[in-house]
mmCIF file of C-alpha atoms in Angstrom:
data_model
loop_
_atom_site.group_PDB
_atom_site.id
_atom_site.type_symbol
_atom_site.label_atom_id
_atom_site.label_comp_id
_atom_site.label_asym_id
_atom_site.label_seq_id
_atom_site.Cartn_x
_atom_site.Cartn_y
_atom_site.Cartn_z
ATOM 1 C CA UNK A 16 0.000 0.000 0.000
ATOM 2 C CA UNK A 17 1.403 3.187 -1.016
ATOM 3 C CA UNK A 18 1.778 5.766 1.579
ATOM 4 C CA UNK A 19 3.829 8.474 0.375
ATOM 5 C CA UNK A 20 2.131 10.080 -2.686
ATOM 6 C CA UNK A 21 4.534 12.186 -4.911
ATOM 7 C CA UNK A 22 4.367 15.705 -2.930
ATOM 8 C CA UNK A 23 2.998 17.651 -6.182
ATOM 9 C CA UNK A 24 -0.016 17.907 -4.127
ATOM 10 C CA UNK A 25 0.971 18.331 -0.764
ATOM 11 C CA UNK A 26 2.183 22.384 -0.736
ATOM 12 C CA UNK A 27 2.161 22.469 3.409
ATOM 13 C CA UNK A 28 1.331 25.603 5.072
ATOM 14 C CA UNK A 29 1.787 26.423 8.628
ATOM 15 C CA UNK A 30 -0.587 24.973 10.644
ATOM 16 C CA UNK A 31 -0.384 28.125 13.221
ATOM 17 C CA UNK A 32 -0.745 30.523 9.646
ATOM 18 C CA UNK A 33 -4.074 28.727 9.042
ATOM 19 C CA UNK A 34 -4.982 29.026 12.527
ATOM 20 C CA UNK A 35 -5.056 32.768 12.176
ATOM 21 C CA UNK A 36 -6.429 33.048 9.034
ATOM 22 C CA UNK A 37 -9.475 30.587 10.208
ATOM 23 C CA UNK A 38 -10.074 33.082 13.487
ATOM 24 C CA UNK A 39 -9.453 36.198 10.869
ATOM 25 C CA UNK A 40 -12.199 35.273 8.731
ATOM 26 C CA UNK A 41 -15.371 36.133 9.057
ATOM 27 C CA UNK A 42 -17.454 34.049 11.532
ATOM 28 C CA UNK A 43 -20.951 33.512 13.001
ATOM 29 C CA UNK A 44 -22.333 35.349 15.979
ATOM 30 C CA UNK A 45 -20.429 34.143 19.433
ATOM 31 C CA UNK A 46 -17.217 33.589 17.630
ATOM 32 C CA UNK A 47 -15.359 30.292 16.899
ATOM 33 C CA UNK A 48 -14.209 27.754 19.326
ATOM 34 C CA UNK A 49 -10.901 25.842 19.101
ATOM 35 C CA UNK A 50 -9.987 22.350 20.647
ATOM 36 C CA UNK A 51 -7.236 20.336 20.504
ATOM 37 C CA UNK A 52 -6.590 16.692 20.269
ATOM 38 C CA UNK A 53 -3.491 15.277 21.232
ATOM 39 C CA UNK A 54 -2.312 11.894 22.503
ATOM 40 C CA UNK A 55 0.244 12.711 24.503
ATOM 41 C CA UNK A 56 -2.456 14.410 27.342
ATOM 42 C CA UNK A 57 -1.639 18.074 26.661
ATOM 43 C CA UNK A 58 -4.545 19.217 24.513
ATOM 44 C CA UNK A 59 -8.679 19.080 25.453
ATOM 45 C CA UNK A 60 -8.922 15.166 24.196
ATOM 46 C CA UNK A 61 -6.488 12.429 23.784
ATOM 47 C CA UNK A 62 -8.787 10.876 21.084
ATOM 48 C CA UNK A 63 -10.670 12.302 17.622
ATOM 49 C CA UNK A 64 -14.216 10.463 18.845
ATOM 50 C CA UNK A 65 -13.773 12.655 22.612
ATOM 51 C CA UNK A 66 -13.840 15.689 20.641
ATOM 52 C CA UNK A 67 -17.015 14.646 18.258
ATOM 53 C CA UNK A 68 -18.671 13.817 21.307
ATOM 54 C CA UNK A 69 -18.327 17.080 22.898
ATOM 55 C CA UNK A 70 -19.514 19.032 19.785
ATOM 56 C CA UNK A 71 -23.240 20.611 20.774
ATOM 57 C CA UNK A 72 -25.936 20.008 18.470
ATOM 58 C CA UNK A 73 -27.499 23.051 17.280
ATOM 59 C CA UNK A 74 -23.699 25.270 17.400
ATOM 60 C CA UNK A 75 -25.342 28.947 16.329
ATOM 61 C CA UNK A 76 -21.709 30.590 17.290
ATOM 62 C CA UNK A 77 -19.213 30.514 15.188
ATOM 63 C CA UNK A 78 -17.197 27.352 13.927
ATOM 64 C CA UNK A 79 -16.166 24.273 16.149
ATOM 65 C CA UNK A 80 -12.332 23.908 14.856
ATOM 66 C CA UNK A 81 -10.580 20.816 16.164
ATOM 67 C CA UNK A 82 -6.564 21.012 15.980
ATOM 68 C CA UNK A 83 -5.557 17.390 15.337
ATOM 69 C CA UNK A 84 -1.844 16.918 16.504
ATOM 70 C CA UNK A 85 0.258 14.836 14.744
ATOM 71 C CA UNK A 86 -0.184 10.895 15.623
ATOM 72 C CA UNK A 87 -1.932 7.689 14.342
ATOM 73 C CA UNK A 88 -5.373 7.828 16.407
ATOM 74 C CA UNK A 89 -6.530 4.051 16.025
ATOM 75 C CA UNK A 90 -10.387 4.480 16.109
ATOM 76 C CA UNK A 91 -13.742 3.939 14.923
ATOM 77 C CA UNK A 92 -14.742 7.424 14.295
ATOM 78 C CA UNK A 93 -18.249 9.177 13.931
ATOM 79 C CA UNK A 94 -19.359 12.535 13.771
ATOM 80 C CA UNK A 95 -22.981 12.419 14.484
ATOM 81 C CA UNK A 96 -25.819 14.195 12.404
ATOM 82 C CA UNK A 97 -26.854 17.296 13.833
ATOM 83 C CA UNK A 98 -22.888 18.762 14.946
ATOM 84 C CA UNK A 99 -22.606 20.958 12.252
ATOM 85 C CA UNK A 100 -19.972 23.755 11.441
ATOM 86 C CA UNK A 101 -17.059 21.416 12.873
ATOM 87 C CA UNK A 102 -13.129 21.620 11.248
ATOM 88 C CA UNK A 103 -10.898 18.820 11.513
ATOM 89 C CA UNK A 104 -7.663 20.556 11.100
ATOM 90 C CA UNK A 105 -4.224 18.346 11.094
ATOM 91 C CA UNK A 106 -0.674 19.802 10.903
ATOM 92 C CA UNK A 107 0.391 17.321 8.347
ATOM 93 C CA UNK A 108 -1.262 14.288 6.093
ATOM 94 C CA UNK A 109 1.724 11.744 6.494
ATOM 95 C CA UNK A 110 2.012 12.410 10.442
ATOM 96 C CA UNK A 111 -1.853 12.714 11.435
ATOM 97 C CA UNK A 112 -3.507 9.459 10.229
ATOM 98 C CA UNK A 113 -6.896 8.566 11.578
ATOM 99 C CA UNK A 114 -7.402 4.750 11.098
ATOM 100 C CA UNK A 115 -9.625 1.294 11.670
ATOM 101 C CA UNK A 116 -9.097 -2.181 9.966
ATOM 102 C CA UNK A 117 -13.054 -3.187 10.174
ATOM 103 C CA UNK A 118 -14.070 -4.548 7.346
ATOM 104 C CA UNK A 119 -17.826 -6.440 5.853
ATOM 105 C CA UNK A 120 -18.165 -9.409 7.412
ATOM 106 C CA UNK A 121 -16.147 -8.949 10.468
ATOM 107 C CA UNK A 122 -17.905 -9.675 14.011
ATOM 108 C CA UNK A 123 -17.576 -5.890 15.092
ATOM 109 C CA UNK A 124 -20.828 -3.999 15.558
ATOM 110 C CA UNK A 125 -21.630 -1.602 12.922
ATOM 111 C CA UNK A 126 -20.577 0.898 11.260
ATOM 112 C CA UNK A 127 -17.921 -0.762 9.896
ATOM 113 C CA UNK A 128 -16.318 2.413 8.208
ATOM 114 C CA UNK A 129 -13.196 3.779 9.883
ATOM 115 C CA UNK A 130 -14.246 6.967 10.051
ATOM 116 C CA UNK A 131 -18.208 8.940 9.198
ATOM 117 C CA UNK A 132 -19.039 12.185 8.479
ATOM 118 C CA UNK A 133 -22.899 12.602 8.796
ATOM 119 C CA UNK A 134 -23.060 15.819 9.838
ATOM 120 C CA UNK A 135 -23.395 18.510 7.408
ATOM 121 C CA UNK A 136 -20.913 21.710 6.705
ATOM 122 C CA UNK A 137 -18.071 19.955 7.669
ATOM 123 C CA UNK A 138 -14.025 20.419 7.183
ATOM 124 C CA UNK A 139 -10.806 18.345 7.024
ATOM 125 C CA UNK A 140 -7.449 19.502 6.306
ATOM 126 C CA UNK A 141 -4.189 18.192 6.749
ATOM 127 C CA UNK A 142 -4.951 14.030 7.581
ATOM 128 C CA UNK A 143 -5.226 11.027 6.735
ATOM 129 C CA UNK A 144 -8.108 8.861 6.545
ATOM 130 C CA UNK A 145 -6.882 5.064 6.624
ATOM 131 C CA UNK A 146 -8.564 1.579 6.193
ATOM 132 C CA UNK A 147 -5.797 -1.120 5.569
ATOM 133 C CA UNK A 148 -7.600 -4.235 5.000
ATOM 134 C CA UNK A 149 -6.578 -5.658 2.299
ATOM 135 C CA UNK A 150 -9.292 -8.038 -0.455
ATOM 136 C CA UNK A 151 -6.728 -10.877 -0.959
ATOM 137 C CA UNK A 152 -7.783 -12.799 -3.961
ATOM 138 C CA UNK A 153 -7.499 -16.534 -3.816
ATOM 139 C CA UNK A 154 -6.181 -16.080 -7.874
ATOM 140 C CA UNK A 155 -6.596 -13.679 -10.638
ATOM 141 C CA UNK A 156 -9.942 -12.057 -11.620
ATOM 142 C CA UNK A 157 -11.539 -13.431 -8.054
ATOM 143 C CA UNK A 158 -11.854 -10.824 -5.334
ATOM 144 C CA UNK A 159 -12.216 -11.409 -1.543
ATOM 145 C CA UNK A 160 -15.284 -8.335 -1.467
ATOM 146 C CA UNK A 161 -14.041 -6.827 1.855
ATOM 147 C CA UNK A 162 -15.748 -3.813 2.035
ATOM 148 C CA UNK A 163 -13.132 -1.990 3.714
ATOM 149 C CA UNK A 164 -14.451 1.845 3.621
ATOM 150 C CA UNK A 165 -11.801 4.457 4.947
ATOM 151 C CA UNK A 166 -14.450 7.796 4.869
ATOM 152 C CA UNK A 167 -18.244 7.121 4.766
ATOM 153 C CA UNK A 168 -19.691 10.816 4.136
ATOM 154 C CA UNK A 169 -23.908 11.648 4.685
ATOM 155 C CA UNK A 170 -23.660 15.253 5.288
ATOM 156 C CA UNK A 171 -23.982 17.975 2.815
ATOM 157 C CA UNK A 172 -21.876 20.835 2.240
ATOM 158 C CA UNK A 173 -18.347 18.802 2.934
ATOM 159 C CA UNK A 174 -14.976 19.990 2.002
ATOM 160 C CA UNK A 175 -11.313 18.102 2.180
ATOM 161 C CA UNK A 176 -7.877 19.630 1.496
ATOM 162 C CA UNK A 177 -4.497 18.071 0.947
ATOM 163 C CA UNK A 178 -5.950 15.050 2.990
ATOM 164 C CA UNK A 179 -5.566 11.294 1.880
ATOM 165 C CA UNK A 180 -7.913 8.479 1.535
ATOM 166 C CA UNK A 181 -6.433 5.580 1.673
ATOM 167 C CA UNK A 182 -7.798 1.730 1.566
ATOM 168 C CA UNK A 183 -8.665 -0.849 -1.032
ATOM 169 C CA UNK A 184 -12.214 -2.046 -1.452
ATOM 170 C CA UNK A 185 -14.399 1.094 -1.308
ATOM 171 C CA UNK A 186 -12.408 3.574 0.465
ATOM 172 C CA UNK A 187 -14.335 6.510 -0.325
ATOM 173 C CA UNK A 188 -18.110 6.467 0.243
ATOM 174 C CA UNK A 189 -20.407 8.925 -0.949
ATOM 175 C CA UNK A 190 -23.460 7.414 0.464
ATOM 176 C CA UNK A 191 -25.570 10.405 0.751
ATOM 177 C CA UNK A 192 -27.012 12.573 -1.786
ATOM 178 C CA UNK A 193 -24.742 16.001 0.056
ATOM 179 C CA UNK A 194 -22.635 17.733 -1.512
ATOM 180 C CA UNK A 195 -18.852 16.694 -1.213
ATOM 181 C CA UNK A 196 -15.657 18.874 -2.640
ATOM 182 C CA UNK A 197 -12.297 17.028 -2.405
ATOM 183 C CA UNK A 198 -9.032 19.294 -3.468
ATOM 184 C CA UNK A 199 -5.448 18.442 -3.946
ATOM 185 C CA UNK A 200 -6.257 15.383 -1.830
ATOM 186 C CA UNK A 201 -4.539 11.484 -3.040
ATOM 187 C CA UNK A 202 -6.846 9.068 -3.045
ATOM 188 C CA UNK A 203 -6.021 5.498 -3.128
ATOM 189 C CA UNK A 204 -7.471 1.950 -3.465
ATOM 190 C CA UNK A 205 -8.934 -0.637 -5.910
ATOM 191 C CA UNK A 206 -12.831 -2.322 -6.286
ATOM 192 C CA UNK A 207 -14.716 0.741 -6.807
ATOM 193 C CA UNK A 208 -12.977 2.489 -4.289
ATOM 194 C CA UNK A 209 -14.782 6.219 -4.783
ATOM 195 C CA UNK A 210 -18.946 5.328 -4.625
ATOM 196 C CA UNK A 211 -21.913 6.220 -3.973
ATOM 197 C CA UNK A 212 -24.812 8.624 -4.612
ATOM 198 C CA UNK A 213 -23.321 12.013 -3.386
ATOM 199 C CA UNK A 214 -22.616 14.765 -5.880
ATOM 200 C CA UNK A 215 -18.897 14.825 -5.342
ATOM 201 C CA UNK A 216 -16.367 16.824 -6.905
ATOM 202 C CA UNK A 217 -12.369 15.559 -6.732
ATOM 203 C CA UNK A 218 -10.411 18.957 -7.780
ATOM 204 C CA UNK A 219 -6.560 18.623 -8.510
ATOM 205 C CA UNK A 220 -6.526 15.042 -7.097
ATOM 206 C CA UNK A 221 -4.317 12.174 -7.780
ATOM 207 C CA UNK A 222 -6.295 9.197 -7.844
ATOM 208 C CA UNK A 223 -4.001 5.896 -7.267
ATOM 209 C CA UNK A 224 -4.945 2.555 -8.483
ATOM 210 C CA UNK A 225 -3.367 -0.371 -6.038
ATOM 211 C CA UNK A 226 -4.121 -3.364 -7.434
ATOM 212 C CA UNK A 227 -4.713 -5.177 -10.813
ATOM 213 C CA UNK A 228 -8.559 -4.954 -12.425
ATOM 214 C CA UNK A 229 -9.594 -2.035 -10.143
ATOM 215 C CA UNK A 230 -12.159 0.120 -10.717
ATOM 216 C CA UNK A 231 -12.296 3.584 -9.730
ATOM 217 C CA UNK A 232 -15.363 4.591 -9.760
ATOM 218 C CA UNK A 233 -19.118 2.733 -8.820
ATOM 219 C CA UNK A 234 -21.553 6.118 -8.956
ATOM 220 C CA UNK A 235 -24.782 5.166 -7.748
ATOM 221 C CA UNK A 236 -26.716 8.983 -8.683
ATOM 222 C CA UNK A 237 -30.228 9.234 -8.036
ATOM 223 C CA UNK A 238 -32.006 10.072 -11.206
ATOM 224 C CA UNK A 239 -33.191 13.336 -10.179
ATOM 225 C CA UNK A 240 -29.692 14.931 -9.722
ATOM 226 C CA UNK A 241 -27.911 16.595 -12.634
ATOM 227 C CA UNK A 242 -24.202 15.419 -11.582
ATOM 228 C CA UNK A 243 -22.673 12.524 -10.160
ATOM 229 C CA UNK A 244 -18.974 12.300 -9.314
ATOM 230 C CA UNK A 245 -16.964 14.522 -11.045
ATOM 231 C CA UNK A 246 -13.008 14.821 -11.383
ATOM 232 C CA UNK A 247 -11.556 18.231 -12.274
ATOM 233 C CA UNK A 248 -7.798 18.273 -13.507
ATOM 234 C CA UNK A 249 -6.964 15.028 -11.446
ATOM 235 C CA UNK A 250 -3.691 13.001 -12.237
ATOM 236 C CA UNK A 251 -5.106 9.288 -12.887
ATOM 237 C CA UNK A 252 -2.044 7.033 -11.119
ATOM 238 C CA UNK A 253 -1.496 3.206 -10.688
ATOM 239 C CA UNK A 254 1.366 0.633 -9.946
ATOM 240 C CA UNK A 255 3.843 0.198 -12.373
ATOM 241 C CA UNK A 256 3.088 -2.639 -15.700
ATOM 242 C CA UNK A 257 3.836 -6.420 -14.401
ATOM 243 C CA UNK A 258 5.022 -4.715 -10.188
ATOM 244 C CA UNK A 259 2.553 -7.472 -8.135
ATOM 245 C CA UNK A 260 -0.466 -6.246 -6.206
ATOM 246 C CA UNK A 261 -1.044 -7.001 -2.460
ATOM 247 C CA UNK A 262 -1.782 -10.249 -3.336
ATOM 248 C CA UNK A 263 0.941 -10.961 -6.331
ATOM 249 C CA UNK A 264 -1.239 -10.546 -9.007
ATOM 250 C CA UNK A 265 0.982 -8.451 -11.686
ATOM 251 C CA UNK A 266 -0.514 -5.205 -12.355
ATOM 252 C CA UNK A 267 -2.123 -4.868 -15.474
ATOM 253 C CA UNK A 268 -4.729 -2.481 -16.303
ATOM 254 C CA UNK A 269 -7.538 -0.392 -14.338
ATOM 255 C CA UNK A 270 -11.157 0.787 -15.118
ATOM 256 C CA UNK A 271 -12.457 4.386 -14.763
ATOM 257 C CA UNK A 272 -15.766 3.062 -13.402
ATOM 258 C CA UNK A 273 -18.662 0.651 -13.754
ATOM 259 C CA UNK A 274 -22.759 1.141 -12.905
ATOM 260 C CA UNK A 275 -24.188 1.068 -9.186
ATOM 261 C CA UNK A 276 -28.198 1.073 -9.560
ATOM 262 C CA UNK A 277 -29.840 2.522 -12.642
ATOM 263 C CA UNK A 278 -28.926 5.890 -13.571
ATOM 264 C CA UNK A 279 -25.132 6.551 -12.440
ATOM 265 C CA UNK A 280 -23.290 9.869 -13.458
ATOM 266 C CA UNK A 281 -19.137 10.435 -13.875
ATOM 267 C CA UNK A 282 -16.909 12.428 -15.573
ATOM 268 C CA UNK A 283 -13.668 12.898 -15.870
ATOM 269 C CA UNK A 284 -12.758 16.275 -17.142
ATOM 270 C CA UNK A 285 -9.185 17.265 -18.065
ATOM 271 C CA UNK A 286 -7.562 14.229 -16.462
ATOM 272 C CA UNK A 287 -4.112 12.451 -16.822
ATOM 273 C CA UNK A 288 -4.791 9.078 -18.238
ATOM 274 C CA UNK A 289 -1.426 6.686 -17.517
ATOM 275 C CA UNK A 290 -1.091 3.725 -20.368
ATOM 276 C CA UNK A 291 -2.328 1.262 -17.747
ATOM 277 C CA UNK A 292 -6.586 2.898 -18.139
ATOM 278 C CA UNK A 293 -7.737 -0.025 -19.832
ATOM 279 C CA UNK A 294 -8.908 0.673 -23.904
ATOM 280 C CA UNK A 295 -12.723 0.206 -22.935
ATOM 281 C CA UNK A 296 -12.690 2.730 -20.005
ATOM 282 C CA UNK A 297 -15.784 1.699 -17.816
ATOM 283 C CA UNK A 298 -17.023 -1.901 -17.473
ATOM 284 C CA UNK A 299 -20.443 -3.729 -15.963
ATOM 285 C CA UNK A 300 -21.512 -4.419 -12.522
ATOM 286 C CA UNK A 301 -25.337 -3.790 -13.295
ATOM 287 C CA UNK A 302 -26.192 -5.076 -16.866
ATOM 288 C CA UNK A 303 -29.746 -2.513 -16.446
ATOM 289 C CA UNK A 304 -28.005 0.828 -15.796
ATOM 290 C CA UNK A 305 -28.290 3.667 -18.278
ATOM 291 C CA UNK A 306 -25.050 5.219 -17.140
ATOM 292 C CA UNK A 307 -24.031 8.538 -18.129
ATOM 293 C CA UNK A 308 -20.030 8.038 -18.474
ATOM 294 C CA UNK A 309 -18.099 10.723 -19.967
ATOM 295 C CA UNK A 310 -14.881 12.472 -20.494
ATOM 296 C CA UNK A 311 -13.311 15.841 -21.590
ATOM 297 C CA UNK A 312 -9.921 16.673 -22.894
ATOM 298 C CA UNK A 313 -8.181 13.845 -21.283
ATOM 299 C CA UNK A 314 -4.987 13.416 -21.896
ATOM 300 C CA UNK A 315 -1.957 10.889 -21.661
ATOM 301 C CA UNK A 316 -1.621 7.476 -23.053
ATOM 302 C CA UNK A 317 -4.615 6.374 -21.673
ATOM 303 C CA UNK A 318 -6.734 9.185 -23.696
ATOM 304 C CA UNK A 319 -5.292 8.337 -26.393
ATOM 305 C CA UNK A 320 -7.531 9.024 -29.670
ATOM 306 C CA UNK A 321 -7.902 5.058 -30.734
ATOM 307 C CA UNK A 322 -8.382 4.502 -27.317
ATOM 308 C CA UNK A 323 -11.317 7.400 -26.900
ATOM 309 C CA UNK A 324 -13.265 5.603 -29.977
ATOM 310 C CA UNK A 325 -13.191 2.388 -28.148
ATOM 311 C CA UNK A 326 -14.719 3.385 -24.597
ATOM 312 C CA UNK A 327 -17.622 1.081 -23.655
ATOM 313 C CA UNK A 328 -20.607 1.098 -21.583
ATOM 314 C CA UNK A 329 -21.963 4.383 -23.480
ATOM 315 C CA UNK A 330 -18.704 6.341 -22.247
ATOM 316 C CA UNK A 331 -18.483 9.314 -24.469
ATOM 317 C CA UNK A 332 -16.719 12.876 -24.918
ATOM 318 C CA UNK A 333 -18.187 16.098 -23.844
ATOM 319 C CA UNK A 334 -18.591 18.782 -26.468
ATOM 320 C CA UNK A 335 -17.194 22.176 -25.015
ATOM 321 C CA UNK A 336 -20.713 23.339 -24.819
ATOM 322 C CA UNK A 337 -21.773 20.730 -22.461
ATOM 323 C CA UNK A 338 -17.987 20.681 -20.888
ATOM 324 C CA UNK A 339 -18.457 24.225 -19.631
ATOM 325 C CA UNK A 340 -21.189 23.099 -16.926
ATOM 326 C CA UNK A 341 -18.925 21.521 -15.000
ATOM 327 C CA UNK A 342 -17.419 24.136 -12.898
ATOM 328 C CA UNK A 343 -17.644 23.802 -9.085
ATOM 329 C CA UNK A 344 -20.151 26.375 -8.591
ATOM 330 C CA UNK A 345 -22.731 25.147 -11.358
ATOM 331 C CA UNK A 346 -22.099 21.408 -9.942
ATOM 332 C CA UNK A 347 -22.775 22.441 -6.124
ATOM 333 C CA UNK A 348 -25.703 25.035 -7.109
ATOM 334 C CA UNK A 349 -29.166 24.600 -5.645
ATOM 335 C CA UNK A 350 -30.327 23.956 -8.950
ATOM 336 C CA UNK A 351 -28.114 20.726 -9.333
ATOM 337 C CA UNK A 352 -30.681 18.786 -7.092
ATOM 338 C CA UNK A 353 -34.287 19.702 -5.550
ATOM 339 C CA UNK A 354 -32.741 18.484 -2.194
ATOM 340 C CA UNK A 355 -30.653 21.701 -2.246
ATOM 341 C CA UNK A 356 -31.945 24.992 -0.926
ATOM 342 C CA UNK A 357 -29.245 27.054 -1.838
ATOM 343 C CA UNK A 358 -25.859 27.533 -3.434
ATOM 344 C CA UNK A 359 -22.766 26.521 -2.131
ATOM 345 C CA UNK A 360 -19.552 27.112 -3.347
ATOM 346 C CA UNK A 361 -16.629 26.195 -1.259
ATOM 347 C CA UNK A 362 -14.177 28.918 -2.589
ATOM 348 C CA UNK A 363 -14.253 30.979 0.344
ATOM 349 C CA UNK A 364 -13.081 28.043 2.541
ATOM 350 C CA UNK A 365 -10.384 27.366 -0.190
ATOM 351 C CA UNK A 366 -9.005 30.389 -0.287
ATOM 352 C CA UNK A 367 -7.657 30.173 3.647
ATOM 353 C CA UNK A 368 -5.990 27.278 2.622
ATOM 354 C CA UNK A 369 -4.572 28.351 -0.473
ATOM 355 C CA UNK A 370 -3.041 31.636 0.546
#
């Protein structure tokens, strides 16, 4: 399992620089309130789940920003519905790593995700989000299905910055229909490992395929939502031609994506394609769907013009009329989903982070 993504992405700031600019910015009535986790004793909480607990339901002040020191916090985490406004802010991705090894099928009580995010309008910057169980095939093209999710997100209005997600089977779980930005983050892992019905947007990611026949992608959109997920200027990554997998497989080839339920939505627009993006693009996991698979300007071996007339499973390429909808403001407006009652666009939170 990789766990030191090329830094490209990872352009640190100081943590105590954000601090300030966080406080600096305009806030809610009462002000914002800052905790801090640290194992060693000498912050509020020794453990992430301590501080989620303490957050009030109903917060009308300002934001609830929880300074994550540096450590690997070994816990099932949840952030209940209902403790809105909350940042999760670490110092650095590959020192603050929030992990579980639960898995489908294990004897554990549920959730089985390492860590979920139900709550809406929430944060993350500057961790990791870890689920190391590995789907250990018993031979090539069989699969172990260990659903072994890393980040399991409900709320709406979610944003994560130079974080990683990191797992195999299913690390990253849309599973509500929120609203979910990801930028400059490195996601990593193999059987459909980003999923789900959320409208989520990947901005500037690098996306890392682990193992041999992965998928990237399983969107499961509901019909009445306009976009599914959507990656903007992400680098598409994978092990190296004929290096084994996990489970000694040699790496051959990866999929951008196959069908959960009926109507799924994904698009890839201005990506990095590496020669390893197998020639049909998306394959089947539901023979009914009527996907809606698509691409834009891709580029790299992978995007290849042969390869573009060969996609399967309806994947086609966006004309630049239809291309220039997908910007994060039109994706996250209210009128991308009647479940949305206004706009949201999460440039104002990116732009403390990106000073």
């Amino acid at each position: 399992m990789t766990l030191n993504p090329p830094p490209r992405f990872y352009e640190m700031k100081s943590f105590f620089s954000a601090i300030i600019l966080l406080l600096a910015v305009s806030c809610r009535p009462g002000g914002d309130v800052v905790k801090v986790v640290s194992q060693d004793g000498s912050g509020d909480y020794t453990t992430v789940q301590a501080a989620f607990d303490d957050v009030p339901e109903g917060f009308d002040g300002g934001r609830w920003i929880i300074r994550l020191r540096p450590g690997r916090y070994y816990e099932k985490v949840i952030l209940r519905s209902g403790k809105d406004n909350v940042m999760l802010l670490g110092e650095d991705p590959l020192t603050t790593v929030i992990w579980y090894d639960d898995y489908a099928g294990s004897d554990t009580p549920q959730p089985k995700q390492s860590t979920t995010i139900e709550a809406d309008e929430f944060t993350a910057a500057n961790i990791t989000f870890l689920n190391p169980h590995q789907n250990i095939r018993e031979k090539p093209g069989e699969n172990s299905h260990s659903q072994a999710t890393a980040l399991s997100v409900t709320g709406d209005r979610l944003a994560f910055y130079n974080c990683r997600m990191i797992g195999n089977q299913d690390t990253f779980w849309g599973r509500g229909e929120g609203r979910v930005y990801v930028r400059k983050c490195y996601i990593e892992g193999n059987v459909d490992y980003i999923y789900g019905d959320s409208m989520m947007v990947f901005d500037e990611c690098e996306i890392f395929s682990n193992q041999h026949e992965s998928y990237i992608t399983a969107a499961s959109t509901r019909p009445h939502n306009r976009f599914g997920i959507t990656f903007l200027d992400c680098r598409l990554t994978a092990k190296n031609p004929g290096e084994p997998d996990h489970d000694g497989v040699p790496f051959g080839y990866f999929y951008l994506g196959r069908p959960w339920h009926n109507t799924p939505k994904v698009a890839f627009i201005r990506c990095e394609e590496p020669g390893s993006v197998h020639p049909d693009g998306w394959t089947v996991m539901n023979p009914s769907a009527v996907p809606d698979f698509c691409e834009y300007r891709c580029f790299g071996p992978g995007a290849s013009p042969d390869r573009l007339m060969s996609r399967k499973m309806g994947g086609r390429q966006l004309g630049d009329d239809e291309a220039a909808a997908y910007t994060v403001a039109n994706i996250f407006s209210k009128d991308s989903s009647p479940l949305y009652e206004e706009d949201w666009n999460p440039d104002r939170i990116l732009s403390i982070f990106e000073r």
